[in-house]
Coordinates of C-alpha atoms and ligand atoms in Angstrom, one line a residue:
M1 CA 9.2 -7.2 -37.7
T2 CA 9.2 -9.4 -34.3
T3 CA 6.7 -10.8 -33.3
Y4 CA 6.0 -11.1 -29.5
D5 CA 4.9 -13.5 -27.2
L6 CA 4.0 -11.2 -24.6
T7 CA 3.4 -7.5 -25.0
V8 CA 3.1 -5.9 -21.6
I9 CA 1.2 -2.1 -21.4
G10 CA 2.5 -0.6 -17.9
T11 CA 5.9 -1.8 -16.0
G12 CA 4.7 -1.0 -12.6
P13 CA 5.2 -4.0 -10.4
G14 CA 3.1 -5.7 -12.0
G15 CA 3.9 -5.2 -15.8
Y16 CA 7.7 -5.6 -14.8
V17 CA 7.5 -8.7 -12.9
A18 CA 5.2 -10.2 -15.2
A19 CA 7.4 -9.4 -17.6
I20 CA 10.6 -10.8 -16.2
R21 CA 8.5 -14.1 -15.0
A22 CA 7.6 -14.4 -19.1
A23 CA 11.2 -14.2 -20.3
Q24 CA 12.5 -16.6 -18.1
L25 CA 10.0 -19.2 -19.0
G26 CA 11.6 -18.3 -22.9
M27 CA 9.0 -15.8 -24.0
K28 CA 10.2 -13.0 -26.2
V29 CA 8.7 -10.5 -24.3
A30 CA 8.2 -6.7 -24.9
V31 CA 7.0 -4.1 -21.9
V32 CA 5.1 -0.2 -23.3
E33 CA 5.6 2.3 -20.8
K34 CA 4.2 5.6 -21.2
R35 CA 6.4 7.4 -18.4
A36 CA 9.9 8.1 -18.5
T37 CA 11.3 5.2 -16.3
H38 CA 9.8 1.9 -14.7
G39 CA 8.1 0.7 -11.7
G40 CA 5.2 2.6 -11.9
T41 CA 3.1 4.4 -9.2
C42 CA 4.9 2.2 -6.5
L43 CA 8.7 3.1 -7.4
N44 CA 8.2 6.6 -8.6
V45 CA 5.1 8.1 -6.9
G46 CA 4.1 5.4 -4.3
C47 CA 5.4 2.9 -2.0
I48 CA 9.0 3.5 -2.6
P49 CA 9.4 7.4 -2.3
S50 CA 6.7 7.0 1.0
K51 CA 8.8 5.0 2.7
A52 CA 11.7 6.9 2.4
L53 CA 10.0 9.7 4.1
L54 CA 8.2 7.5 6.1
H55 CA 12.1 6.6 7.6
A56 CA 13.6 9.7 7.2
S57 CA 10.9 11.3 9.0
E58 CA 10.8 8.9 12.2
L59 CA 14.4 8.6 12.8
F60 CA 14.1 12.5 13.0
E61 CA 11.2 11.5 16.0
E62 CA 13.3 9.4 17.6
A63 CA 16.2 11.8 17.7
E64 CA 14.4 14.8 19.1
H65 CA 11.8 12.4 21.6
E66 CA 14.1 9.3 22.0
F67 CA 17.4 9.7 22.3
G68 CA 17.4 11.2 25.4
A69 CA 16.0 8.7 27.2
M70 CA 18.5 6.3 26.3
G71 CA 21.5 8.3 27.5
I72 CA 22.5 9.9 23.9
K73 CA 22.3 13.9 24.5
I74 CA 22.0 16.0 20.9
D75 CA 21.1 19.5 20.4
S76 CA 17.1 19.6 18.9
P77 CA 17.9 18.1 15.3
K78 CA 17.3 20.8 12.5
L79 CA 15.2 19.3 9.6
D80 CA 16.9 20.1 6.1
M81 CA 14.0 19.5 4.4
K82 CA 15.5 19.8 1.0
A83 CA 18.5 16.7 1.8
M84 CA 15.7 14.7 2.9
M85 CA 14.2 14.8 -0.3
G86 CA 17.4 14.0 -1.7
H87 CA 17.0 10.9 0.2
K88 CA 13.8 10.1 -1.4
D89 CA 15.1 11.0 -5.0
E90 CA 17.7 9.1 -4.3
T91 CA 15.9 5.8 -3.5
V92 CA 13.6 6.2 -6.0
D93 CA 16.4 6.5 -8.6
A94 CA 18.2 3.8 -7.8
N95 CA 15.1 1.5 -7.7
V96 CA 13.7 2.4 -10.8
K97 CA 17.4 2.0 -12.7
G98 CA 17.0 -1.3 -11.0
V99 CA 14.5 -2.4 -12.5
E100 CA 15.6 -0.9 -16.0
F101 CA 18.5 -2.9 -15.7
L102 CA 16.6 -6.3 -14.9
L103 CA 14.2 -5.8 -17.7
K104 CA 17.4 -5.6 -20.1
K105 CA 18.8 -8.7 -18.3
N106 CA 16.5 -10.6 -19.4
K107 CA 16.1 -9.2 -23.1
V108 CA 12.8 -7.3 -22.7
D109 CA 12.8 -4.9 -25.2
T110 CA 11.1 -1.5 -24.0
F111 CA 9.1 0.9 -26.0
H112 CA 8.1 4.2 -24.4
G113 CA 5.0 5.7 -25.2
L114 CA 1.0 5.6 -24.8
G115 CA 0.0 1.8 -25.3
T116 CA -3.1 1.9 -27.2
I117 CA -4.8 -2.0 -28.3
T118 CA -5.8 -1.2 -31.9
A119 CA -7.0 -5.0 -32.2
P120 CA -6.1 -8.5 -30.5
G121 CA -2.4 -8.8 -31.1
K122 CA -1.6 -4.9 -31.9
V123 CA -0.5 -2.6 -29.5
Q124 CA 0.1 1.0 -31.4
V125 CA 3.0 2.6 -29.5
T126 CA 2.4 6.6 -29.1
P127 CA 5.8 8.5 -27.8
D128 CA 5.3 12.4 -26.2
E129 CA 7.8 12.8 -29.5
G130 CA 8.4 10.9 -32.4
E131 CA 6.2 8.9 -35.2
A132 CA 4.1 6.4 -33.3
Q133 CA 4.3 2.6 -33.9
T134 CA 2.4 -0.7 -33.7
V135 CA 4.0 -3.8 -31.5
E136 CA 2.9 -7.2 -33.4
T137 CA 2.3 -9.6 -30.4
R138 CA 0.4 -12.9 -29.5
N139 CA -0.7 -11.6 -26.5
I140 CA -1.7 -8.9 -24.4
L141 CA -1.2 -8.1 -20.9
I142 CA -2.8 -5.1 -19.1
A143 CA -1.0 -3.8 -16.2
T144 CA -1.7 -0.4 -16.2
G145 CA -2.2 0.2 -12.7
S146 CA -4.3 3.4 -10.9
D147 CA -4.7 6.7 -10.4
V148 CA -5.8 8.9 -8.2
A149 CA -10.0 9.3 -7.1
T150 CA -10.9 12.6 -6.9
L151 CA -14.2 14.2 -6.1
P152 CA -16.4 17.4 -7.4
G153 CA -15.6 20.7 -5.0
M154 CA -11.7 18.4 -4.6
E155 CA -10.0 19.5 -7.4
I156 CA -6.3 19.1 -7.0
D157 CA -3.4 21.6 -8.2
E158 CA -0.8 19.5 -6.4
K159 CA 0.1 23.2 -4.5
V160 CA -2.6 23.8 -1.9
V161 CA -4.9 20.8 -2.8
V162 CA -2.7 18.1 -3.3
S163 CA -3.1 14.5 -4.2
S164 CA 0.2 11.6 -2.2
T165 CA 2.1 12.7 -5.8
G166 CA 2.2 16.6 -4.3
A167 CA 2.4 15.4 -0.6
L168 CA 6.0 13.8 -1.2
E169 CA 7.2 16.7 -3.2
L170 CA 6.3 19.5 -0.7
K171 CA 8.7 22.3 0.1
E172 CA 8.6 22.4 3.5
P173 CA 6.5 21.0 5.8
P174 CA 2.9 22.9 6.0
K175 CA 1.8 24.6 9.3
K176 CA -1.5 23.0 9.2
L177 CA -2.2 19.9 7.4
V178 CA -5.9 18.7 6.8
V179 CA -6.4 15.4 5.4
V180 CA -9.4 13.6 3.6
G181 CA -9.4 10.5 4.1
A182 CA -8.1 8.0 7.1
G183 CA -6.8 5.5 5.0
V184 CA -3.5 4.0 4.2
I185 CA -2.1 7.0 2.1
G186 CA -3.8 9.6 4.9
L187 CA -2.2 7.9 7.9
E188 CA 1.2 7.3 5.9
L189 CA 1.6 11.1 4.6
G190 CA 0.0 12.3 7.9
S191 CA 2.4 10.9 9.7
V192 CA 5.4 12.1 7.7
W193 CA 4.2 15.6 8.0
R194 CA 3.1 15.5 11.1
R195 CA 6.2 14.2 12.4
L196 CA 8.3 17.5 10.7
G197 CA 6.4 19.3 12.6
S198 CA 2.5 20.0 10.6
Q199 CA -0.7 20.1 12.6
V200 CA -2.7 17.2 11.1
T201 CA -6.1 16.9 11.2
V202 CA -7.4 13.9 9.6
V203 CA -11.1 13.8 7.8
E204 CA -12.7 10.9 8.0
F205 CA -16.6 10.0 6.4
L206 CA -16.9 6.7 8.3
D207 CA -16.9 6.7 11.9
R208 CA -13.7 4.6 11.7
I209 CA -10.2 4.9 10.3
L210 CA -8.2 2.4 8.0
P211 CA -11.9 0.5 7.1
G212 CA -11.0 -3.2 6.0
M213 CA -9.0 -3.5 8.8
D214 CA -9.6 -5.2 11.9
S215 CA -12.0 -2.4 13.7
E216 CA -10.3 -3.7 17.5
V217 CA -6.5 -3.1 16.3
A218 CA -8.0 -0.1 14.3
K219 CA -9.8 1.6 17.4
N220 CA -6.4 1.1 19.5
F221 CA -3.9 2.5 16.2
Q222 CA -6.6 4.8 16.0
R223 CA -5.6 6.4 20.5
M224 CA -2.4 5.6 19.4
L225 CA -2.5 8.4 16.5
K226 CA -4.7 10.7 18.6
K227 CA -1.1 10.3 21.4
Q228 CA 0.8 11.8 18.3
K229 CA -0.9 14.9 18.4
I230 CA -3.2 13.8 15.0
D231 CA -6.4 15.1 15.4
F232 CA -9.3 13.0 13.7
K233 CA -13.1 14.2 12.5
L234 CA -14.4 10.9 11.6
S235 CA -18.3 11.0 10.6
S236 CA -17.7 14.1 8.3
K237 CA -17.3 14.4 4.8
V238 CA -15.7 17.3 3.4
T239 CA -18.4 19.6 1.2
G240 CA -16.0 22.1 -0.7
I241 CA -12.4 22.9 -0.7
D242 CA -12.1 27.0 -1.1
T243 CA -8.5 28.0 -2.1
S244 CA -9.0 31.2 -3.7
G245 CA -7.6 33.1 -0.6
G246 CA -4.1 31.8 -0.5
G247 CA -4.2 28.5 2.1
A248 CA -7.5 26.5 1.8
K249 CA -10.5 26.8 3.9
V250 CA -12.2 23.0 4.1
S251 CA -15.7 23.0 4.7
I252 CA -16.9 19.6 6.2
E253 CA -20.5 18.6 7.7
S254 CA -21.1 15.6 10.2
V255 CA -22.8 13.0 8.9
K256 CA -24.6 11.8 11.4
N257 CA -25.8 15.3 12.5
G258 CA -25.7 17.4 9.7
K259 CA -23.5 20.0 11.4
T260 CA -21.0 22.0 9.6
D261 CA -17.8 23.1 9.9
E262 CA -14.9 25.0 8.5
L263 CA -11.1 24.3 8.7
E264 CA -8.1 26.4 8.0
A265 CA -5.1 24.7 6.2
D266 CA -2.1 25.4 4.8
V267 CA -2.1 22.2 2.3
V268 CA -5.2 19.8 1.8
L269 CA -4.3 16.2 1.6
V270 CA -7.1 14.3 -0.9
A271 CA -6.2 10.9 -0.4
I272 CA -9.8 9.0 -0.6
G273 CA -8.7 6.2 -3.0
R274 CA -7.2 5.1 -6.0
R275 CA -9.4 5.1 -9.5
P276 CA -8.1 1.8 -12.0
Y277 CA -6.6 3.7 -14.6
T278 CA -7.7 2.3 -18.3
D279 CA -7.6 6.0 -20.1
G280 CA -6.1 5.6 -23.6
L281 CA -6.1 2.1 -23.9
G282 CA -8.7 1.8 -26.6
L283 CA -10.7 -1.1 -24.3
D284 CA -13.7 0.3 -25.8
K285 CA -12.9 -0.5 -29.0
V286 CA -11.7 -3.9 -28.8
G287 CA -14.5 -4.8 -26.6
V288 CA -12.6 -5.5 -23.4
E289 CA -15.1 -5.0 -20.9
L290 CA -15.1 -3.4 -17.2
D291 CA -16.8 -3.9 -14.2
D292 CA -19.3 -1.5 -12.7
R293 CA -15.9 0.1 -10.8
G294 CA -13.9 0.8 -13.6
R295 CA -11.8 -2.1 -13.3
V296 CA -10.8 -4.9 -16.5
K297 CA -13.2 -8.3 -15.8
T298 CA -11.2 -11.4 -15.5
D299 CA -11.6 -14.6 -15.1
A300 CA -9.6 -16.9 -12.6
H301 CA -6.4 -16.3 -15.4
F302 CA -6.5 -13.0 -15.4
K303 CA -8.1 -13.5 -19.0
T304 CA -10.1 -10.4 -20.2
S305 CA -13.2 -11.1 -22.0
V306 CA -11.3 -11.1 -25.2
D307 CA -8.8 -14.1 -26.1
G308 CA -5.6 -13.0 -25.9
I309 CA -5.9 -10.0 -23.6
Y310 CA -4.8 -10.2 -20.2
A311 CA -5.1 -8.0 -17.4
I312 CA -3.4 -7.9 -13.6
G313 CA -2.8 -5.6 -10.5
D314 CA -4.4 -2.1 -9.6
V315 CA -6.4 -1.9 -12.9
I316 CA -8.3 -5.3 -12.1
A317 CA -10.4 -6.1 -8.4
G318 CA -8.6 -6.9 -5.5
P319 CA -6.8 -5.0 -3.2
M320 CA -4.3 -2.2 -4.7
L321 CA -1.5 -3.3 -3.7
A322 CA 2.5 -3.8 -4.9
H323 CA 2.9 -7.0 -3.7
K324 CA -0.8 -8.3 -5.0
A325 CA 0.3 -7.5 -8.3
E326 CA 3.9 -8.9 -8.7
D327 CA 1.7 -12.2 -7.8
E328 CA -0.8 -11.8 -10.4
G329 CA 2.0 -10.6 -12.7
V330 CA 4.2 -14.4 -12.2
A331 CA 0.8 -16.4 -11.8
C332 CA -0.3 -15.0 -15.6
A333 CA 3.4 -15.2 -16.6
E334 CA 3.2 -18.6 -15.3
M335 CA -0.6 -19.6 -17.3
L336 CA 0.7 -18.1 -20.3
A337 CA 3.5 -20.8 -20.7
G338 CA 1.0 -23.4 -19.9
Q339 CA 2.3 -23.7 -16.5
V340 CA -0.4 -23.7 -13.3
G341 CA 0.0 -20.2 -12.0
H342 CA -1.5 -18.9 -8.9
V343 CA -2.3 -16.4 -6.0
N344 CA -4.0 -17.3 -2.8
Y345 CA -6.1 -14.4 -2.0
D346 CA -6.4 -15.8 1.3
V347 CA -3.1 -14.5 2.4
I348 CA -2.3 -11.1 1.0
P349 CA -0.6 -9.3 3.9
G350 CA -1.1 -6.3 4.4
V351 CA 1.0 -3.7 6.0
V352 CA 0.5 0.5 7.2
Y353 CA 3.8 1.5 7.9
T354 CA 3.3 4.0 10.2
M355 CA 5.2 4.4 14.0
P356 CA 3.9 1.5 15.2
E357 CA 3.1 0.0 12.2
V358 CA -0.4 -2.0 11.7
A359 CA 0.1 -5.3 10.0
S360 CA -2.6 -7.9 9.5
V361 CA -3.0 -11.1 7.1
G362 CA -6.2 -13.1 6.6
K363 CA -9.5 -12.6 8.2
T364 CA -10.2 -9.8 10.9
E365 CA -12.5 -10.4 13.7
D366 CA -15.2 -8.8 12.6
E367 CA -15.1 -10.6 8.8
L368 CA -15.3 -13.5 11.3
K369 CA -18.5 -13.0 13.0
E370 CA -20.0 -11.4 10.1
A371 CA -19.5 -15.2 8.7
G372 CA -20.8 -16.5 11.6
T373 CA -17.1 -18.8 11.7
A374 CA -16.7 -20.2 15.5
Y375 CA -13.2 -18.7 16.6
T376 CA -10.6 -18.6 19.4
S377 CA -8.4 -16.0 19.9
G378 CA -5.4 -14.9 22.0
T379 CA -3.8 -11.1 21.7
F380 CA -0.1 -10.4 23.8
P381 CA 0.8 -7.1 24.4
F382 CA 4.1 -5.6 23.4
T383 CA 4.5 -4.3 27.1
A384 CA 5.8 -7.7 28.0
N385 CA 8.1 -8.2 25.5
G386 CA 11.7 -7.8 26.5
R387 CA 12.9 -6.8 23.4
A388 CA 10.2 -4.3 23.0
R389 CA 11.0 -2.6 26.1
A390 CA 14.9 -2.9 25.5
Q391 CA 13.8 -0.8 22.2
R392 CA 11.4 1.5 24.0
H393 CA 8.9 0.2 20.9
T394 CA 6.4 -1.5 23.5
E395 CA 3.5 -0.1 21.8
G396 CA 1.0 -2.2 20.6
F397 CA -0.4 -6.0 20.4
V398 CA -0.5 -9.3 18.7
K399 CA -4.0 -11.3 17.6
V400 CA -4.1 -14.7 16.4
L401 CA -7.3 -16.1 15.6
A402 CA -7.9 -19.6 14.5
C403 CA -10.9 -21.5 14.0
A404 CA -12.7 -23.0 17.0
K405 CA -13.0 -26.2 15.5
T406 CA -9.9 -27.3 13.6
D407 CA -7.3 -24.7 15.0
R408 CA -5.8 -23.7 12.0
V409 CA -4.8 -20.2 11.8
L410 CA -7.6 -18.1 10.3
G411 CA -6.1 -14.2 11.0
V412 CA -3.0 -12.6 12.2
H413 CA -3.2 -8.7 12.9
I414 CA 0.1 -7.3 14.7
V415 CA 0.4 -3.1 15.7
A416 CA 4.0 -3.0 16.8
A417 CA 6.8 -1.4 15.4
G418 CA 8.2 -3.7 12.8
A419 CA 4.8 -5.3 12.3
G420 CA 5.5 -5.4 8.9
E421 CA 8.3 -7.5 8.7
M422 CA 7.0 -9.9 11.8
I423 CA 3.4 -10.7 10.0
H424 CA 5.1 -13.2 7.4
E425 CA 5.4 -16.0 9.8
A426 CA 1.8 -15.7 10.3
A427 CA 1.3 -15.7 6.5
V428 CA 4.2 -19.1 5.6
L429 CA 2.0 -20.8 8.2
M430 CA -1.1 -20.2 7.0
E431 CA -0.3 -21.0 3.4
F432 CA 0.6 -24.4 4.8
G433 CA -3.0 -24.9 6.7
G434 CA -1.1 -24.3 10.1
S435 CA -2.5 -24.4 13.4
S436 CA -2.2 -21.9 16.2
E437 CA 0.0 -24.9 18.1
D438 CA 1.8 -24.8 15.6
L439 CA 3.1 -21.2 16.2
A440 CA 3.1 -21.8 19.8
R441 CA 5.1 -24.7 19.4
T442 CA 7.7 -23.4 17.0
C443 CA 10.8 -22.0 18.8
H444 CA 11.5 -18.3 18.4
A445 CA 14.3 -16.7 19.1
H446 CA 15.1 -14.8 22.2
P447 CA 14.7 -11.5 22.4
T448 CA 12.5 -10.7 19.8
M449 CA 9.5 -8.9 19.1
S450 CA 8.7 -12.0 17.5
E451 CA 8.0 -13.6 20.1
A452 CA 4.7 -12.0 20.9
V453 CA 3.2 -13.6 18.0
K454 CA 4.0 -17.1 19.5
E455 CA 3.1 -15.6 22.9
A456 CA -0.6 -14.7 21.3
A457 CA -1.0 -18.0 19.4
M458 CA -0.3 -19.5 22.6
A459 CA -2.8 -17.2 24.5
V460 CA -5.3 -18.9 22.0
E461 CA -5.2 -22.1 24.4
K462 CA -5.1 -19.4 27.4
R463 CA -1.5 -21.0 28.2
A464 CA 1.2 -17.8 27.5
I465 CA 3.8 -17.8 29.7
H466 CA 4.6 -13.7 29.8
M467 CA 1.3 -12.8 30.9
Ligands
FAD501 P1 1.2 0.3 -11.1 O1 2.0 0.6 -10.2 O2 0.2 1.9 -11.8 O3 1.7 0.6 -12.8 C1 1.2 1.0 -14.3 C2 2.2 1.5 -15.2 O4 1.4 1.5 -16.2 C3 2.3 3.1 -14.6 O5 3.6 3.2 -14.9 C4 1.9 3.7 -15.3 O6 2.5 5.2 -16.4 C5 2.0 2.8 -16.9 N1 0.4 2.9 -17.8 C6 -0.9 2.8 -17.8 N2 -1.5 3.4 -18.7 C7 -0.6 3.2 -19.4 C8 -0.6 3.2 -21.1 N3 -1.9 3.0 -21.7 N4 0.2 2.6 -22.1 C9 1.9 3.0 -21.0 N5 2.0 2.8 -20.0 C10 0.8 2.9 -19.7 N6 1.4 -0.6 -2.3 C11 1.7 -1.7 -1.5 O7 1.5 -3.1 -1.8 N7 2.6 -1.1 -0.5 C12 3.2 -0.1 -0.1 O8 3.6 0.8 0.6 C13 2.0 1.2 -0.9 N8 2.3 2.4 -0.8 C14 1.8 3.3 -1.5 C15 2.1 4.8 -1.0 C16 1.6 5.5 -2.4 C17 2.0 7.0 -2.1 C18 0.6 5.3 -3.1 C19 -0.1 6.0 -4.2 C20 0.8 3.6 -3.4 C21 1.0 2.4 -3.0 N9 0.8 1.5 -2.8 C22 1.6 0.4 -2.2 C23 -0.2 1.1 -4.0 C24 0.9 0.5 -5.2 O9 1.5 1.5 -5.6 C25 0.4 -0.3 -6.1 O10 -0.6 -1.0 -5.6 C26 1.0 -0.5 -7.4 O11 1.9 0.3 -7.8 C27 0.2 -1.1 -8.2 O12 1.0 -1.5 -9.3 P2 0.5 -1.7 -11.1 O13 1.9 -2.2 -11.7 O14 -1.0 -2.7 -10.8 O15 0.0 -0.5 -11.6
NAI502 P1 -8.5 4.0 1.3 O1 -9.0 3.1 0.4 O2 -7.1 3.1 1.9 O3 -8.9 5.3 2.1 C1 -9.8 6.5 1.9 C2 -10.2 6.9 3.2 O4 -11.3 7.9 1.9 C3 -11.2 5.8 3.1 O5 -11.0 5.5 4.4 C4 -12.5 6.3 2.6 O6 -13.7 5.9 4.0 C5 -12.4 7.8 2.9 N1 -13.3 8.6 2.3 C6 -13.4 8.3 1.0 N2 -14.3 8.9 0.1 C7 -13.9 10.3 1.3 C8 -14.6 11.7 1.6 N3 -15.5 12.0 0.3 N4 -14.5 12.4 2.7 C9 -13.9 11.6 3.9 N5 -13.4 10.8 3.6 C10 -13.4 9.9 2.7 O7 -7.2 5.2 0.0 P2 -6.4 5.4 0.0 O8 -5.3 6.0 1.2 O9 -6.0 6.8 -0.9 O10 -5.1 5.1 -0.8 C11 -5.4 4.2 -1.5 C12 -4.6 2.3 -1.9 O11 -3.5 2.8 -2.6 C13 -5.5 1.7 -1.0 O12 -6.2 1.1 -1.8 C14 -4.0 1.0 -0.4 O13 -4.0 -0.2 -0.5 C15 -3.4 1.8 -1.0 N6 -1.9 1.9 -0.9 C16 -1.5 1.3 0.2 C17 -0.2 1.3 1.5 C18 0.3 0.4 2.1 O14 0.3 -0.6 1.8 N7 1.1 0.9 3.1 C19 0.5 2.8 1.3 C20 -0.7 3.9 0.8 C21 -1.7 3.5 -0.3

């Protein structure tokens, strides 16, 4: 019987990337996945299907509201929900098959079933049907990701009260959609259904949207979403959802003054965060410790409290992002091969894929203020960018934050169409410890939206040209 060098439990972006990197480095690798397809949350019910619907719904809205202004006369576009969902399903299918191909190409063995760690070096695989078997392995990597978080009184039936998974499968746009949580999922999927015709109200516990993002960015972005007719009830908590009468009655209470209100909805999307997923892994039996939020505790080398057992991705601390999980997968595999794997947690971009997009890397202004760091800042609006005008995408701005003493760039925040692509020049700059002057003196092609990034860097020294 084969003894593997590494057995990875979970083939999301963390797990499958770790498996491929370990195989590239000469290890004999197995993966255990309980889902029928590889790719985890990200490819099956997360990043990829949501972006397929975001893209399609964005085109639908552009056809309705933007084409005419650019001289393209068409009748009002009609929604073919089945075909749009077909586009999403095909995208998912192609991606999960791609991962299957890559695992095979790299000679990674796949075991389908629930993985349980029965002892260090032993993973029991229990398939839906048939006998359980034990995989022998020198090292185990836990990459089991996360699952939807719920609260009592918000039981998800995936029909009227849905999680992101149900919100990606609705048969038609609900007339009234109430979204609980103004985080990334709430705003992305709220945008999809608003564009397709739903009246969307977002209820948020805090007094702002997108907690953790730069507050100036969040405030401006909320204004843009309001203009798109998304309603917000901030500083409000949902105290109950009554689904007895067909649709839903959502009871909310102001956290400021206790005032209560009731919202009617055809569908309620609960998007209040995700929880690390360790169910069925048997961690308590082998002594793998969790932190106070249920995440697997690891050291700087991704090692858990038990020798030979490692963990990465959503199931450990840090932002729950696919690219963070991937980079940890690579670093962990490299460390197991005796190399010096590394993840720079100060330079992990975050993107909200709405229209406009919100993209951010490094410190927010709020964080710099709180830490007492002396900083300088430069901003530049897309209204002053030629390409943005040509494309009628003038909403948004770039903000560059730099150290007041050294000029090293500490954070960049962009609200714009395509911000998620533009943010990476800032990420590369920051990886190399670059300054705002480096960015300002780097030649940027004209006409591009990215010129606004250069201009914002120039604005740090109050020398922007086009403003
Ligand atoms: P996961 O992708 O959750 O994969 C874990 C895998 O482990 C799953 O396949 C699961 O079936 C399997 N598993 C669990 N337990 C066991 C077990 N005991 N035995 C066998 N298999 C097991 N992030 C971004 O960066 N960009 C985005 O645009 C983005 N969009 C998102 C949209 C939505 C709607 C959602 C829900 C999430 C989104 N995310 C996005 C977050 C992203 O999906 C996660 O950060 C990422 O998938 C985490 O990767 P992972 O490998 O740690 O875990
Ligand atoms: P989130 O943590 O981004 O947002 C949850 C929001 O719900 C917060 O604003 C929080 O204050 C609010 N909230 C919590 N409890 C509440 C309550 N009882 N009533 C009202 N509001 C409440 O979580 P979300 O949006 O569910 O996403 C989960 C994870 O998935 C995130 O960590 C994110 O990183 C990841 N994701 C990333 C995407 C991207 O990178 N584009 C897209 C979608 C998800």
